[in-house]
mmCIF file of C-alpha atoms in Angstrom:
data_model
loop_
_atom_site.group_PDB
_atom_site.id
_atom_site.type_symbol
_atom_site.label_atom_id
_atom_site.label_comp_id
_atom_site.label_asym_id
_atom_site.label_seq_id
_atom_site.Cartn_x
_atom_site.Cartn_y
_atom_site.Cartn_z
ATOM 1 C CA UNK B 283 -93.176 194.357 -62.995
ATOM 2 C CA UNK B 284 -94.065 196.692 -65.873
ATOM 3 C CA UNK B 285 -95.630 199.267 -63.596
ATOM 4 C CA UNK B 286 -92.295 199.657 -61.724
ATOM 5 C CA UNK B 287 -90.257 200.221 -64.901
ATOM 6 C CA UNK B 288 -89.893 203.946 -64.174
ATOM 7 C CA UNK B 289 -87.761 203.314 -61.074
ATOM 8 C CA UNK B 290 -84.009 203.675 -61.413
ATOM 9 C CA UNK B 291 -82.149 200.479 -60.598
ATOM 10 C CA UNK B 292 -78.647 199.395 -59.795
ATOM 11 C CA UNK B 293 -77.576 195.946 -60.978
ATOM 12 C CA UNK B 294 -74.573 195.629 -58.679
ATOM 13 C CA UNK B 295 -72.296 197.317 -56.168
ATOM 14 C CA UNK B 296 -68.780 195.918 -56.326
ATOM 15 C CA UNK B 297 -65.604 196.733 -54.421
ATOM 16 C CA UNK B 298 -62.402 195.227 -55.792
ATOM 17 C CA UNK B 299 -58.912 195.512 -54.353
ATOM 18 C CA UNK B 300 -55.837 196.342 -56.421
ATOM 19 C CA UNK B 301 -55.334 192.626 -57.196
ATOM 20 C CA UNK B 302 -58.843 192.316 -58.672
ATOM 21 C CA UNK B 303 -60.042 190.324 -55.638
ATOM 22 C CA UNK B 304 -63.499 190.902 -54.242
ATOM 23 C CA UNK B 305 -63.748 192.996 -51.111
ATOM 24 C CA UNK B 306 -67.532 193.329 -51.397
ATOM 25 C CA UNK B 307 -70.113 192.414 -54.018
ATOM 26 C CA UNK B 308 -73.857 192.745 -54.063
ATOM 27 C CA UNK B 309 -75.692 191.750 -57.228
ATOM 28 C CA UNK B 310 -79.410 192.438 -57.349
ATOM 29 C CA UNK B 311 -80.746 189.350 -59.121
ATOM 30 C CA UNK B 312 -83.984 188.578 -57.279
ATOM 31 C CA UNK B 313 -87.372 187.718 -58.741
ATOM 32 C CA UNK B 314 -88.408 191.381 -58.991
ATOM 33 C CA UNK B 315 -85.356 192.435 -60.995
ATOM 34 C CA UNK B 316 -85.205 192.889 -64.774
ATOM 35 C CA UNK B 317 -84.055 190.022 -67.003
ATOM 36 C CA UNK B 318 -80.721 191.763 -67.703
ATOM 37 C CA UNK B 319 -79.947 191.570 -63.984
ATOM 38 C CA UNK B 320 -81.122 187.963 -63.615
ATOM 39 C CA UNK B 321 -78.605 186.970 -66.298
ATOM 40 C CA UNK B 322 -75.864 187.889 -63.802
ATOM 41 C CA UNK B 323 -76.935 185.274 -61.245
ATOM 42 C CA UNK B 324 -74.237 182.652 -61.988
ATOM 43 C CA UNK B 325 -70.974 183.282 -60.159
ATOM 44 C CA UNK B 326 -68.957 182.588 -63.319
ATOM 45 C CA UNK B 327 -70.744 185.413 -65.171
ATOM 46 C CA UNK B 328 -70.206 187.776 -62.253
ATOM 47 C CA UNK B 329 -66.474 187.030 -62.041
ATOM 48 C CA UNK B 330 -66.041 187.337 -65.830
ATOM 49 C CA UNK B 331 -67.848 190.676 -65.830
ATOM 50 C CA UNK B 332 -65.814 191.898 -62.845
ATOM 51 C CA UNK B 333 -62.619 190.938 -64.676
ATOM 52 C CA UNK B 334 -63.730 192.825 -67.807
ATOM 53 C CA UNK B 335 -64.683 195.872 -65.721
ATOM 54 C CA UNK B 336 -61.389 195.827 -63.828
ATOM 55 C CA UNK B 337 -59.406 195.559 -67.068
ATOM 56 C CA UNK B 338 -61.446 198.324 -68.722
ATOM 57 C CA UNK B 339 -60.982 200.639 -65.747
ATOM 58 C CA UNK B 340 -57.258 200.154 -65.566
ATOM 59 C CA UNK B 341 -56.780 200.272 -69.352
ATOM 60 C CA UNK B 342 -58.837 203.490 -69.415
ATOM 61 C CA UNK B 343 -56.891 205.027 -66.540
ATOM 62 C CA UNK B 344 -53.560 204.087 -68.141
ATOM 63 C CA UNK B 345 -54.519 205.772 -71.423
ATOM 64 C CA UNK B 346 -55.701 209.007 -69.803
ATOM 65 C CA UNK B 347 -53.725 211.181 -67.476
ATOM 66 C CA UNK B 348 -56.693 213.044 -66.055
ATOM 67 C CA UNK B 349 -58.261 211.536 -62.939
ATOM 68 C CA UNK B 350 -61.744 212.465 -61.765
ATOM 69 C CA UNK B 351 -63.660 211.665 -58.600
ATOM 70 C CA UNK B 352 -65.737 209.159 -60.543
ATOM 71 C CA UNK B 353 -65.708 208.003 -64.137
ATOM 72 C CA UNK B 354 -68.108 206.273 -66.514
ATOM 73 C CA UNK B 355 -67.596 203.313 -68.848
ATOM 74 C CA UNK B 356 -69.788 200.916 -70.798
ATOM 75 C CA UNK B 357 -68.583 197.324 -70.350
ATOM 76 C CA UNK B 358 -70.355 194.347 -71.927
ATOM 77 C CA UNK B 359 -73.527 196.414 -72.337
ATOM 78 C CA UNK B 360 -73.592 197.607 -68.706
ATOM 79 C CA UNK B 361 -73.127 201.198 -67.576
ATOM 80 C CA UNK B 362 -70.315 201.234 -65.030
ATOM 81 C CA UNK B 363 -69.397 204.156 -62.800
ATOM 82 C CA UNK B 364 -66.389 203.820 -60.556
ATOM 83 C CA UNK B 365 -64.251 205.499 -57.937
ATOM 84 C CA UNK B 366 -60.633 204.456 -57.593
ATOM 85 C CA UNK B 367 -59.249 204.839 -54.082
ATOM 86 C CA UNK B 368 -55.781 204.113 -52.772
ATOM 87 C CA UNK B 369 -56.037 200.335 -53.152
ATOM 88 C CA UNK B 370 -59.728 199.710 -53.843
ATOM 89 C CA UNK B 371 -62.093 200.405 -56.711
ATOM 90 C CA UNK B 372 -65.743 201.047 -55.849
ATOM 91 C CA UNK B 373 -68.063 200.207 -58.746
ATOM 92 C CA UNK B 374 -71.769 200.842 -59.255
ATOM 93 C CA UNK B 375 -73.219 199.069 -62.272
ATOM 94 C CA UNK B 376 -76.514 199.512 -64.074
ATOM 95 C CA UNK B 377 -78.229 198.191 -67.167
ATOM 96 C CA UNK B 378 -77.187 199.608 -70.514
ATOM 97 C CA UNK B 379 -80.212 201.898 -70.601
ATOM 98 C CA UNK B 380 -79.782 203.229 -67.042
ATOM 99 C CA UNK B 381 -79.112 206.940 -66.532
ATOM 100 C CA UNK B 382 -75.407 207.336 -65.797
ATOM 101 C CA UNK B 383 -76.003 210.514 -63.778
ATOM 102 C CA UNK B 384 -78.273 208.589 -61.417
ATOM 103 C CA UNK B 385 -75.624 205.868 -61.061
ATOM 104 C CA UNK B 386 -72.995 208.566 -60.393
ATOM 105 C CA UNK B 387 -75.159 209.991 -57.608
ATOM 106 C CA UNK B 388 -75.397 206.497 -56.053
ATOM 107 C CA UNK B 389 -71.624 206.082 -56.274
ATOM 108 C CA UNK B 390 -70.905 209.520 -54.852
ATOM 109 C CA UNK B 391 -73.437 208.996 -52.058
ATOM 110 C CA UNK B 392 -71.916 205.622 -51.174
ATOM 111 C CA UNK B 393 -68.303 206.817 -51.129
ATOM 112 C CA UNK B 394 -69.082 210.057 -49.284
ATOM 113 C CA UNK B 395 -71.321 208.339 -46.727
ATOM 114 C CA UNK B 396 -68.645 205.738 -45.969
ATOM 115 C CA UNK B 397 -65.970 208.413 -45.593
ATOM 116 C CA UNK B 398 -68.233 210.349 -43.235
ATOM 117 C CA UNK B 399 -69.330 207.302 -41.213
ATOM 118 C CA UNK B 400 -65.786 206.011 -40.838
ATOM 119 C CA UNK B 401 -64.255 209.471 -40.444
ATOM 120 C CA UNK B 402 -61.523 208.813 -43.022
ATOM 121 C CA UNK B 403 -60.228 210.990 -45.869
ATOM 122 C CA UNK B 404 -60.133 208.086 -48.344
ATOM 123 C CA UNK B 405 -61.318 204.505 -48.588
ATOM 124 C CA UNK B 406 -58.760 201.730 -48.388
ATOM 125 C CA UNK B 407 -59.005 197.970 -48.410
ATOM 126 C CA UNK B 408 -58.050 197.790 -44.744
ATOM 127 C CA UNK B 409 -60.571 200.423 -43.650
ATOM 128 C CA UNK B 410 -63.392 198.681 -45.522
ATOM 129 C CA UNK B 411 -62.519 195.235 -44.185
ATOM 130 C CA UNK B 412 -62.223 196.512 -40.601
ATOM 131 C CA UNK B 413 -65.588 198.266 -40.967
ATOM 132 C CA UNK B 414 -67.367 195.746 -43.170
ATOM 133 C CA UNK B 415 -70.593 196.184 -41.217
ATOM 134 C CA UNK B 416 -70.662 199.882 -42.158
ATOM 135 C CA UNK B 417 -70.258 198.973 -45.833
ATOM 136 C CA UNK B 418 -73.085 196.416 -45.652
ATOM 137 C CA UNK B 419 -75.454 198.741 -43.827
ATOM 138 C CA UNK B 420 -74.682 201.704 -46.097
ATOM 139 C CA UNK B 421 -75.468 199.717 -49.249
ATOM 140 C CA UNK B 422 -78.612 198.352 -47.578
ATOM 141 C CA UNK B 423 -79.706 201.858 -46.576
ATOM 142 C CA UNK B 424 -79.245 203.141 -50.129
ATOM 143 C CA UNK B 425 -80.682 200.273 -52.183
ATOM 144 C CA UNK B 426 -83.532 197.790 -51.879
ATOM 145 C CA UNK B 427 -83.312 194.948 -54.429
ATOM 146 C CA UNK B 428 -81.476 197.397 -56.681
ATOM 147 C CA UNK B 429 -84.080 200.155 -56.397
ATOM 148 C CA UNK B 430 -82.456 203.406 -55.316
ATOM 149 C CA UNK B 431 -83.884 204.627 -52.017
ATOM 150 C CA UNK B 432 -81.406 207.300 -50.938
ATOM 151 C CA UNK B 433 -78.306 208.954 -52.388
ATOM 152 C CA UNK B 434 -77.732 211.848 -49.994
ATOM 153 C CA UNK B 435 -74.596 210.942 -48.034
ATOM 154 C CA UNK B 436 -75.445 213.143 -45.059
ATOM 155 C CA UNK B 437 -78.866 211.503 -44.617
ATOM 156 C CA UNK B 438 -77.382 208.007 -44.936
ATOM 157 C CA UNK B 439 -74.584 208.673 -42.449
ATOM 158 C CA UNK B 440 -77.001 210.275 -39.978
ATOM 159 C CA UNK B 441 -79.467 207.385 -40.132
ATOM 160 C CA UNK B 442 -76.692 204.808 -39.601
ATOM 161 C CA UNK B 443 -74.812 206.724 -36.909
ATOM 162 C CA UNK B 444 -76.491 205.006 -33.929
ATOM 163 C CA UNK B 445 -75.539 201.591 -35.315
ATOM 164 C CA UNK B 446 -71.928 202.430 -36.099
ATOM 165 C CA UNK B 447 -70.786 203.882 -32.790
ATOM 166 C CA UNK B 448 -67.201 202.909 -32.039
ATOM 167 C CA UNK B 449 -67.503 200.628 -29.033
ATOM 168 C CA UNK B 450 -63.834 201.070 -28.164
ATOM 169 C CA UNK B 451 -64.376 204.761 -27.558
ATOM 170 C CA UNK B 452 -63.728 205.677 -23.910
ATOM 171 C CA UNK B 453 -66.705 208.047 -23.796
ATOM 172 C CA UNK B 454 -69.035 205.255 -24.856
ATOM 173 C CA UNK B 455 -67.494 202.879 -22.300
ATOM 174 C CA UNK B 456 -67.895 205.431 -19.529
ATOM 175 C CA UNK B 457 -71.544 206.001 -20.457
ATOM 176 C CA UNK B 458 -72.262 202.275 -20.509
ATOM 177 C CA UNK B 459 -70.506 201.820 -17.161
ATOM 178 C CA UNK B 460 -72.623 204.579 -15.618
ATOM 179 C CA UNK B 461 -75.823 203.012 -16.938
ATOM 180 C CA UNK B 462 -74.782 199.582 -15.618
ATOM 181 C CA UNK B 463 -73.940 201.015 -12.203
ATOM 182 C CA UNK B 464 -77.245 202.890 -12.072
ATOM 183 C CA UNK B 465 -79.169 199.723 -12.966
ATOM 184 C CA UNK B 466 -77.289 197.642 -10.372
ATOM 185 C CA UNK B 467 -77.914 200.223 -7.667
ATOM 186 C CA UNK B 468 -81.588 200.756 -8.448
ATOM 187 C CA UNK B 469 -82.839 197.293 -9.373
#
């Protein structure tokens, strides 16, 4: 464990809707994670922390009139970076000693990759729920047990593109029909 201490880690990726309900949560609390992350294993602690983060974000945003693409807070000893969309808040959380610029690059990579993969100008609750698989695969492509693997949105979107093809697309249907016909005729 000590020899991996130099790696940057994310403790959680959380997406909350405007009512503070979970849209997506992924806490990295496995055996290979630091003790500060393991402390977040109980659901009650996660929900309490999410509530505190949500309140801090919205209190912070109500006090300031300037809105940025992503913002940074420290909540209950955790570094929290967040992006507020139309009706969702995307949160990347790290330990109190984690580099906030690294966490910001994870957040920016996640949001930008999802926008690119889903071909939408902004993330909404509906878009994320309708494309939940894209959200799961994007987080999985970026992080392994909290260790940051990739933050470049273009690389993430490109590597996931084959798995996220819209099956309702007429071009895709036509191609599949041609392949099926070819196989029927030649087998």
